Coordinates of C-alpha atoms and ligand atoms in Angstrom, one line a residue:
X1 CA -42.1 39.6 -110.7
X2 CA -43.4 43.1 -109.8
X3 CA -40.5 45.4 -109.3
X4 CA -40.2 49.2 -108.6
X5 CA -37.1 51.1 -109.6
X6 CA -36.7 54.5 -107.9
X7 CA -34.8 57.0 -109.9
X8 CA -34.8 56.9 -113.7
X9 CA -31.4 58.3 -114.5
X10 CA -28.6 56.5 -116.3
X11 CA -28.8 53.5 -114.0
X12 CA -32.5 53.3 -113.0
X13 CA -33.8 53.8 -116.6
X14 CA -31.5 51.1 -118.0
X15 CA -32.1 48.7 -115.1
X16 CA -35.9 49.3 -115.4
X17 CA -35.9 48.7 -119.2
X18 CA -33.7 45.6 -118.9
X19 CA -35.7 44.1 -116.0
X20 CA -38.8 44.5 -118.2
X21 CA -37.0 42.8 -121.0
X22 CA -36.3 39.9 -118.6
X23 CA -40.1 39.6 -118.2
X24 CA -40.8 41.5 -115.0
X25 CA -43.5 44.1 -114.4
X26 CA -41.6 47.3 -113.7
X27 CA -42.7 50.7 -112.3
X28 CA -40.1 53.3 -112.8
X29 CA -40.5 56.1 -110.3
X30 CA -38.9 59.6 -110.5
X31 CA -39.6 62.9 -108.8
X32 CA -38.5 64.9 -111.8
X33 CA -41.7 65.9 -113.7
X34 CA -39.8 66.9 -116.9
X35 CA -38.1 63.5 -117.1
X36 CA -41.3 61.6 -116.4
X37 CA -43.2 63.7 -119.0
X38 CA -40.4 62.9 -121.6
X39 CA -40.5 59.2 -120.8
X40 CA -44.3 59.0 -120.9
X41 CA -44.2 60.9 -124.3
X42 CA -41.9 58.2 -125.8
X43 CA -38.7 60.1 -125.5
X44 CA -35.4 58.6 -124.4
X45 CA -33.7 61.2 -122.2
X46 CA -30.2 59.7 -122.4
X47 CA -28.0 58.5 -125.2
X48 CA -27.5 54.8 -124.8
X49 CA -27.5 52.0 -127.4
X50 CA -30.5 49.7 -127.5
X51 CA -32.3 51.8 -124.9
X52 CA -34.8 53.5 -127.3
X53 CA -35.6 50.0 -128.6
X54 CA -36.3 48.5 -125.1
X55 CA -38.3 51.5 -124.1
X56 CA -40.6 51.4 -127.1
X57 CA -40.9 47.6 -126.7
X58 CA -42.1 47.7 -123.1
X59 CA -43.4 51.3 -122.4
X60 CA -47.1 51.1 -121.3
X61 CA -47.0 47.3 -121.1
X62 CA -44.4 45.8 -118.7
X63 CA -42.7 49.2 -118.1
X64 CA -44.7 52.1 -116.6
X65 CA -43.5 55.5 -115.3
X66 CA -44.9 57.2 -112.2
X67 CA -44.2 59.8 -109.5
X68 CA -46.3 57.8 -107.0
X69 CA -43.6 56.1 -104.9
X70 CA -46.1 54.9 -102.3
X71 CA -48.2 53.1 -104.9
X72 CA -45.2 51.7 -106.7
X73 CA -43.8 50.2 -103.5
X74 CA -47.2 48.8 -102.5
X75 CA -47.5 47.0 -105.9
X76 CA -44.0 45.6 -105.9
X77 CA -42.1 42.8 -104.2
X78 CA -38.7 44.3 -104.8
X79 CA -37.8 48.0 -104.7
X80 CA -34.5 49.0 -106.3
X81 CA -33.2 52.4 -105.1
X82 CA -31.2 54.0 -108.0
X83 CA -31.1 57.6 -107.0
X84 CA -28.0 59.7 -107.2
X85 CA -25.3 59.6 -104.5
X86 CA -23.2 62.7 -105.4
X87 CA -20.2 63.8 -103.5
X88 CA -20.4 66.3 -100.6
X89 CA -17.9 69.1 -100.1
X90 CA -16.0 66.7 -97.8
X91 CA -15.7 64.1 -100.4
X92 CA -18.0 61.5 -98.9
X93 CA -21.2 60.4 -100.6
X94 CA -24.3 62.5 -100.1
X95 CA -26.9 59.9 -99.0
X96 CA -29.8 62.3 -98.5
X97 CA -31.6 61.1 -101.6
X98 CA -31.3 57.5 -100.5
X99 CA -32.5 58.4 -97.0
X100 CA -35.5 60.3 -98.4
X101 CA -36.6 57.3 -100.4
X102 CA -36.1 55.0 -97.4
X103 CA -38.3 57.3 -95.3
X104 CA -41.0 57.6 -97.9
X105 CA -41.3 53.9 -98.6
X106 CA -41.7 52.7 -95.1
X107 CA -45.4 53.4 -94.8
X108 CA -46.1 51.4 -98.0
X109 CA -44.5 48.2 -96.6
X110 CA -47.3 46.0 -95.4
X111 CA -46.2 42.6 -96.7
X112 CA -42.8 41.1 -97.3
X113 CA -40.6 43.2 -99.7
X114 CA -36.9 43.6 -100.3
X115 CA -35.4 47.0 -100.6
X116 CA -32.4 46.9 -102.9
X117 CA -29.6 49.4 -103.0
X118 CA -28.7 49.8 -106.7
X119 CA -27.1 53.2 -106.1
X120 CA -23.4 53.1 -105.3
X121 CA -23.3 53.6 -101.5
X122 CA -20.7 53.2 -98.8
X123 CA -20.5 50.2 -96.5
X124 CA -23.0 50.4 -93.7
X125 CA -25.7 52.1 -95.8
X126 CA -27.9 49.0 -95.8
X127 CA -27.9 49.2 -92.0
X128 CA -28.9 52.8 -92.1
X129 CA -31.6 52.2 -94.7
X130 CA -33.1 49.4 -92.5
X131 CA -32.9 51.7 -89.4
X132 CA -34.7 54.6 -91.3
X133 CA -37.5 52.3 -92.5
X134 CA -38.0 50.9 -89.0
X135 CA -38.0 54.3 -87.4
X136 CA -40.8 55.3 -89.8
X137 CA -43.0 52.5 -88.6
X138 CA -42.5 49.4 -90.9
X139 CA -42.8 46.0 -89.4
X140 CA -39.2 44.4 -89.1
X141 CA -40.5 41.1 -90.4
X142 CA -41.9 42.7 -93.5
X143 CA -38.7 43.7 -95.3
X144 CA -35.1 43.0 -95.9
X145 CA -32.5 45.4 -97.2
X146 CA -30.1 44.0 -99.8
X147 CA -27.3 45.4 -101.9
X148 CA -27.1 44.8 -105.6
X149 CA -24.4 47.1 -107.0
X150 CA -24.5 48.1 -110.6
X151 CA -21.4 47.7 -112.8
X152 CA -22.8 49.0 -116.1
X153 CA -20.7 51.4 -118.1
X154 CA -22.3 54.4 -119.8
X155 CA -22.2 53.9 -123.6
X156 CA -22.7 50.1 -123.3
X157 CA -25.1 50.2 -120.4
X158 CA -27.8 47.9 -121.8
X159 CA -25.5 45.2 -122.9
X160 CA -23.5 45.5 -119.7
X161 CA -26.7 44.9 -117.7
X162 CA -27.9 42.0 -119.8
X163 CA -24.5 40.4 -120.3
X164 CA -22.7 41.2 -117.0
X165 CA -19.3 39.7 -116.0
X166 CA -21.1 38.9 -112.8
X167 CA -24.2 39.8 -110.7
X168 CA -23.4 40.7 -107.1
X169 CA -26.1 40.4 -104.6
X170 CA -25.5 41.2 -101.0
X171 CA -28.1 39.7 -98.7
X172 CA -28.2 39.0 -95.0
X173 CA -31.2 36.6 -95.2
X174 CA -31.9 33.6 -97.4
X175 CA -35.3 35.0 -98.1
X176 CA -33.9 38.2 -99.7
X177 CA -31.3 36.2 -101.6
X178 CA -34.0 34.0 -103.1
X179 CA -36.0 37.0 -104.3
X180 CA -32.9 38.5 -106.1
X181 CA -31.9 35.1 -107.5
X182 CA -35.4 34.9 -109.0
X183 CA -35.2 38.4 -110.5
X184 CA -32.0 37.6 -112.3
X185 CA -32.9 34.0 -113.1
X186 CA -33.4 34.7 -116.8
X187 CA -29.7 35.8 -117.0
X188 CA -28.2 33.2 -114.6
X189 CA -30.1 30.2 -116.2
X190 CA -29.5 31.6 -119.7
X191 CA -33.2 31.5 -120.7
X192 CA -33.1 35.2 -121.6
X193 CA -30.4 34.6 -124.2
X194 CA -32.5 32.2 -126.3
X195 CA -35.7 34.3 -126.2
X196 CA -36.8 35.9 -129.4
X197 CA -35.8 39.6 -129.6
X198 CA -33.1 39.3 -126.9
X199 CA -30.5 42.1 -127.2
X200 CA -27.6 40.6 -129.1
X201 CA -24.5 39.3 -127.3
X202 CA -21.5 41.6 -127.5
X203 CA -18.0 40.3 -128.1
X204 CA -15.9 39.2 -125.1
X205 CA -18.9 38.3 -122.9
X206 CA -19.7 34.9 -121.6
X207 CA -23.1 33.5 -120.8
X208 CA -24.9 32.7 -118.6
X209 CA -24.1 35.3 -116.1
X210 CA -22.6 34.1 -112.8
X211 CA -24.2 35.3 -109.6
X212 CA -22.1 36.0 -106.5
X213 CA -24.0 36.1 -103.2
X214 CA -22.3 37.9 -100.4
X215 CA -23.3 39.8 -97.2
X216 CA -24.6 43.3 -97.8
X217 CA -21.5 44.9 -96.4
X218 CA -19.3 42.8 -98.7
X219 CA -21.4 43.8 -101.7
X220 CA -21.2 47.5 -100.8
X221 CA -17.5 47.2 -100.5
X222 CA -17.2 45.2 -103.8
X223 CA -18.6 48.2 -105.7
X224 CA -16.4 50.8 -104.1
X225 CA -13.3 48.6 -104.4
X226 CA -14.0 47.8 -108.0
X227 CA -14.3 51.4 -109.1
X228 CA -11.3 52.4 -107.0
X229 CA -9.2 49.6 -108.6
X230 CA -10.2 50.6 -112.1
X231 CA -9.4 54.3 -111.4
X232 CA -6.1 53.1 -110.0
X233 CA -5.4 51.2 -113.2
X234 CA -6.0 54.3 -115.3
X235 CA -3.8 56.5 -113.1
X236 CA -1.1 53.8 -113.1
X237 CA -0.9 53.7 -116.9
X238 CA -1.0 57.5 -117.1
X239 CA 1.9 57.7 -114.7
X240 CA 3.7 55.1 -116.9
X241 CA 2.9 57.3 -119.9
X242 CA 4.6 60.2 -118.3
X243 CA 7.8 58.1 -117.8
X244 CA 7.5 57.0 -121.4
X245 CA 7.5 60.6 -122.6
X246 CA 10.5 61.4 -120.6
X247 CA 12.6 58.5 -121.9
X248 CA 11.3 58.4 -125.5
X249 CA 9.4 55.1 -125.1
X250 CA 6.0 54.3 -126.6
X251 CA 3.3 53.8 -124.0
X252 CA 1.2 51.8 -126.4
X253 CA 4.0 49.2 -126.8
X254 CA 4.4 49.2 -123.1
X255 CA 0.6 48.6 -122.6
X256 CA 0.7 45.8 -125.1
X257 CA 3.7 44.2 -123.3
X258 CA 2.1 44.4 -119.9
X259 CA -1.5 43.9 -120.9
X260 CA -0.8 40.5 -122.4
X261 CA 0.1 39.2 -119.0
X262 CA -3.1 37.4 -118.0
X263 CA -2.8 38.6 -114.4
X264 CA -2.9 42.2 -115.6
X265 CA -5.1 42.1 -118.8
X266 CA -5.2 44.7 -121.5
X267 CA -8.4 46.5 -120.5
X268 CA -8.3 49.9 -118.8
X269 CA -4.7 50.4 -119.8
X270 CA -5.6 53.3 -122.0
X271 CA -3.4 56.4 -121.3
X272 CA -5.2 59.7 -121.9
X273 CA -6.4 62.8 -120.1
X274 CA -7.6 61.0 -117.0
X275 CA -10.8 59.4 -115.8
X276 CA -14.0 61.4 -115.3
X277 CA -17.8 60.8 -115.3
X278 CA -20.2 60.6 -112.5
X279 CA -18.7 57.5 -110.9
X280 CA -14.9 57.2 -110.6
X281 CA -14.1 60.6 -109.2
X282 CA -16.8 60.5 -106.6
X283 CA -16.4 56.8 -105.8
X284 CA -12.7 57.0 -105.2
X285 CA -13.2 60.0 -102.9
X286 CA -16.1 58.3 -101.1
X287 CA -14.1 55.1 -100.6
X288 CA -11.2 57.2 -99.3
X289 CA -13.5 58.8 -96.9
X290 CA -15.2 55.5 -95.8
X291 CA -11.7 54.1 -95.1
X292 CA -10.7 57.1 -93.1
X293 CA -13.9 56.8 -91.0
X294 CA -13.1 53.2 -90.4
X295 CA -9.6 54.1 -89.2
X296 CA -7.6 53.3 -92.3
X297 CA -5.6 55.9 -94.1
X298 CA -5.9 54.8 -97.7
X299 CA -3.2 57.1 -99.1
X300 CA -2.9 55.1 -102.3
X301 CA -6.2 56.6 -103.4
X302 CA -4.9 60.1 -102.8
X303 CA -2.2 59.4 -105.3
X304 CA -4.7 57.9 -107.8
X305 CA -6.6 61.2 -107.6
X306 CA -3.5 63.4 -107.8
X307 CA -2.2 61.6 -110.9
X308 CA -5.6 62.0 -112.5
X309 CA -5.6 65.8 -112.0
X310 CA -2.0 66.1 -113.2
X311 CA -2.9 64.3 -116.4
X312 CA -5.2 67.2 -117.4
X313 CA -2.5 69.8 -116.5
X314 CA 0.0 67.9 -118.5
X315 CA -2.3 67.9 -121.5
X316 CA -2.8 71.7 -121.2
X317 CA 1.0 72.1 -121.1
X318 CA 1.2 70.1 -124.2
X319 CA -1.3 72.4 -126.0
X320 CA 0.8 75.4 -124.8
X321 CA 4.1 73.8 -126.0
X322 CA 2.5 73.1 -129.4
X323 CA 1.0 76.6 -129.9
X324 CA 3.3 78.8 -127.8
X325 CA 0.8 81.5 -126.8
X326 CA -2.9 80.7 -126.4
X327 CA -4.8 84.1 -126.2
X328 CA -6.8 84.4 -129.4
X329 CA -5.8 81.0 -130.8
X330 CA -8.6 79.2 -132.6
X331 CA -9.0 75.5 -131.5
X332 CA -11.2 72.8 -132.8
X333 CA -12.2 70.3 -130.1
X334 CA -13.4 66.8 -130.8
X335 CA -15.3 65.4 -127.8
X336 CA -17.1 66.8 -124.8
X337 CA -18.6 63.7 -123.2
X338 CA -16.5 62.1 -120.4
X339 CA -16.1 59.0 -122.7
X340 CA -17.3 57.8 -126.1
X341 CA -20.8 56.4 -126.5
X342 CA -22.5 58.6 -124.0
X343 CA -24.0 62.2 -123.7
X344 CA -22.9 62.4 -120.1
X345 CA -20.6 65.3 -119.3
X346 CA -20.5 65.0 -115.5
X347 CA -16.8 65.5 -114.4
X348 CA -15.8 65.2 -118.0
X349 CA -12.0 65.8 -118.4
X350 CA -12.8 67.2 -121.8
X351 CA -15.1 69.9 -120.4
X352 CA -12.5 70.8 -117.7
X353 CA -9.9 71.2 -120.4
X354 CA -12.2 73.3 -122.6
X355 CA -13.0 75.5 -119.7
X356 CA -9.3 76.0 -118.9
X357 CA -8.5 76.9 -122.5
X358 CA -11.4 79.3 -122.7
X359 CA -10.1 81.0 -119.6
X360 CA -6.7 81.4 -121.3
X361 CA -8.4 83.3 -124.1
X362 CA -8.7 80.5 -126.8
X363 CA -11.6 80.6 -129.2
X364 CA -13.0 77.1 -129.3
X365 CA -15.4 75.3 -131.7
X366 CA -16.4 71.9 -130.4
X367 CA -18.1 68.9 -131.8
X368 CA -19.4 65.9 -130.0
X369 CA -21.8 63.3 -131.5
X370 CA -24.1 63.3 -128.4
X371 CA -23.0 65.6 -125.7
X372 CA -23.4 69.1 -127.2
X373 CA -26.9 69.7 -125.9
X374 CA -26.0 68.9 -122.3
X375 CA -22.8 71.0 -122.7
X376 CA -24.9 74.0 -123.9
X377 CA -26.9 73.8 -120.6
X378 CA -23.8 74.3 -118.4
X379 CA -21.1 76.1 -120.5
X380 CA -20.6 79.8 -121.2
X381 CA -21.8 81.1 -124.5
X382 CA -18.1 81.6 -125.5
X383 CA -18.0 78.0 -126.7
X384 CA -19.1 77.5 -130.3
X385 CA -20.5 74.2 -131.7
X386 CA -20.0 72.5 -135.0
X387 CA -22.1 69.9 -136.9
X388 CA -19.1 67.7 -137.7
X389 CA -15.5 67.0 -136.8
X390 CA -14.4 68.7 -140.1
X391 CA -16.5 71.8 -139.3
X392 CA -14.8 72.0 -135.8
X393 CA -11.4 71.8 -137.5
X394 CA -12.1 74.3 -140.2
X395 CA -9.7 77.3 -139.9
X396 CA -8.4 76.2 -136.5
X397 CA -4.8 76.7 -135.4
X398 CA -4.9 73.1 -134.0
X399 CA -7.3 70.3 -133.4
X400 CA -7.7 68.7 -129.9
X401 CA -9.1 65.1 -129.5
X402 CA -10.6 64.8 -126.0
X403 CA -13.1 61.9 -126.2
X404 CA -12.6 58.5 -127.7
X405 CA -15.6 58.4 -130.0
X406 CA -15.1 55.8 -132.7
X407 CA -15.9 58.3 -135.4
X408 CA -12.9 60.4 -134.3
X409 CA -10.6 57.5 -134.9
X410 CA -11.7 57.2 -138.5
X411 CA -11.4 60.7 -139.9
X412 CA -10.5 61.4 -143.5
X413 CA -7.0 62.7 -142.8
X414 CA -6.5 64.5 -146.2
X415 CA -9.8 66.4 -145.7
X416 CA -8.8 67.3 -142.1
X417 CA -5.4 68.5 -143.3
X418 CA -7.1 70.8 -145.8
X419 CA -9.6 72.1 -143.3
X420 CA -7.1 73.0 -140.5
X421 CA -5.3 76.3 -140.7
X422 CA -2.2 74.6 -139.4
X423 CA -2.0 70.8 -139.5
X424 CA -1.5 70.3 -135.7
X425 CA -3.4 67.6 -133.8
X426 CA -3.1 67.2 -130.0
X427 CA -4.7 63.9 -129.2
X428 CA -5.6 63.2 -125.6
X429 CA -6.9 59.7 -126.4
X430 CA -4.1 58.2 -128.6
X431 CA -6.5 57.4 -131.4
X432 CA -3.9 57.6 -134.2
X433 CA -0.5 56.2 -135.0
X434 CA 2.1 59.0 -134.8
X435 CA 4.0 57.7 -137.9
X436 CA 0.8 57.6 -140.0
X437 CA 0.0 61.1 -138.8
X438 CA 3.5 62.4 -139.7
X439 CA 3.2 60.7 -143.1
X440 CA -0.2 62.5 -143.6
X441 CA 1.5 65.8 -143.0
X442 CA 0.5 66.5 -139.4
X443 CA 2.4 67.5 -136.4
X444 CA 0.9 65.1 -133.9
X445 CA 1.1 65.1 -130.1
X446 CA -0.4 62.3 -128.1
X447 CA 0.0 60.8 -124.6
X448 CA 3.0 58.7 -123.6
X449 CA 4.5 58.8 -127.1
X450 CA 7.0 61.1 -128.8
X451 CA 5.4 63.8 -130.9
X452 CA 5.7 63.2 -134.6
X453 CA 6.2 65.8 -137.3
X454 CA 6.0 65.7 -141.1
X455 CA 9.6 65.1 -142.3
X456 CA 10.6 65.2 -138.7
X457 CA 10.3 69.0 -138.5
X458 CA 7.8 70.6 -136.2
X459 CA 5.1 72.5 -138.1
X460 CA 5.8 76.3 -138.0
X461 CA 9.4 75.7 -136.8
X462 CA 11.7 78.6 -137.3
X463 CA 14.2 77.9 -140.0
X464 CA 17.1 77.9 -137.4
X465 CA 15.0 75.9 -134.9
X466 CA 15.0 78.7 -132.3
X467 CA 12.1 78.8 -130.0
X468 CA 10.5 75.5 -131.0
X469 CA 11.2 72.6 -128.9
X470 CA 10.8 69.3 -130.5
X471 CA 8.9 67.1 -128.0
Ligands
NAD1 P1 -28.8 60.2 -112.2 O1 -28.5 61.5 -111.5 O2 -28.7 60.1 -113.7 O3 -30.3 59.7 -111.8 C1 -30.8 59.7 -110.5 C2 -32.3 59.9 -110.7 O4 -32.9 59.8 -109.4 C3 -32.8 61.2 -111.3 O5 -33.6 61.0 -112.4 C4 -33.5 61.9 -110.1 O6 -34.6 62.7 -110.6 C5 -34.0 60.7 -109.4 N1 -34.4 60.9 -108.0 C6 -33.7 61.6 -107.0 N2 -34.4 61.5 -105.8 C7 -35.5 60.9 -106.0 C8 -36.6 60.5 -105.2 N3 -36.7 60.9 -103.9 N4 -37.6 59.8 -105.8 C9 -37.6 59.5 -107.1 N5 -36.6 59.8 -107.9 C10 -35.5 60.5 -107.4 O7 -27.8 59.1 -111.5 P2 -27.2 57.8 -112.1 O8 -26.0 58.1 -113.0 O9 -28.3 57.0 -112.7 O10 -26.6 57.1 -110.8 C11 -27.5 56.6 -109.8 C12 -26.6 55.8 -108.8 O11 -26.0 54.7 -109.5 C13 -25.5 56.5 -108.2 O12 -25.3 56.1 -106.9 C14 -24.3 56.1 -109.1 O13 -23.0 56.2 -108.4 C15 -24.6 54.7 -109.4 N6 -24.0 54.2 -110.6 C16 -24.0 54.9 -111.7 C17 -23.4 54.4 -112.9 C18 -23.3 55.3 -114.1 O14 -22.6 54.9 -115.1 N7 -24.0 56.4 -114.2 C19 -23.0 53.1 -112.9 C20 -23.1 52.3 -111.8 C21 -23.6 52.9 -110.6

């Protein structure tokens, strides 16, 4: 099928490349000339596994890049809108980019097409998109608006798209549903998975992908409710971690104990420094705001957000309690991205913590396998960058782990011990076993577990124990 994807960011670029891999003819449209130039020149503007491979496979054949939205719409039967929906100051979603695309495409609709919301949008957006397209002169018989929310996670975006838990399509006409069924047929029939060169199947996925057809309003709500639920799961386990710290329990053991209950499941029970990224923070706020407009006071979501913010403050308090004063202290920081596997730093809790520590006068050297370039674009020049985890640690008063990159969970502990000025690690992602760290000579702080010390004695403790509180 001929398909246009408007917006070639984290979602649009991955969706476009994957739709081309499913056999469709895709035009990716963006209004950012730098991004388009990079894409046309063979660059991959975001860090995502398998994406460079798919782009080089289809670029110039089944996947083309353009700034001509009108022409792309004219040539396509389905137009996916994947532009940003950032939060406004009031917390609701800014839909001006979606509206601008809807306005622009109406004059190019001369035969039947479906306009598909791929961006995360509040309920009722499809009705507005339809209204805007009609207001700008399109024939009501010539188009349907559908919702096809995207559930991909940055870091595993390509495999999430191709091996989804489910595909949700919200359509109010059979005709629109048929078009979307046809687009996803290679995944729902399983024909994609046996084709030569298919991206390999990740663990814990089942094929073929089920498709769930709903009304457009239900599909819009499914996306907001899913993200709000996942954010709630993170805040829940972070609150449990706080209780664990107060009573001397181990949150990892608690997670194992509750996560093995099938009704709960182990995923997203990872205590840490809170959720971030371009989706959860804004989507929880937007869902809260939508509910309020509909007359429901969704206070549970306020608490989800409050716990999330507290989690960062708690981590900062932990750094203070480990180091006493902060002004002039040298800190090594591992991780800037909001999660492992991506270069995305939008609403990254790691960045927020680094900014707070810089403000308190710390000298920070950070390392991230993918996100340093993006960080350099937005952070003050006070922050120094290293070429490896060991370089970030070298000569530091303590090492902070802020992103769960796999390579940070497999460090050479002897080398790290030698590189640090004081062997103190404050781990916001629980990547290590406290006992192993103590046995390796570290004072180790994590989330929801008691701090561990070599020989049970805090590093740098005064001989009589004054002034140093054992956590
Ligand atoms: P992004 O900011 O990375 O990309 C948006 C792109 O749209 C940019 O390249 C921008 O230049 C382009 N754009 C804006 N206005 C345009 C216009 N009028 N014409 C053409 N191009 C235009 O955003 P993203 O992270 O890809 O997110 C897009 C949407 O998908 C959001 O609603 C987001 O909530 C949702 N979503 C994101 C993720 C994720 O992990 N990032 C996952 C699921 C859903």
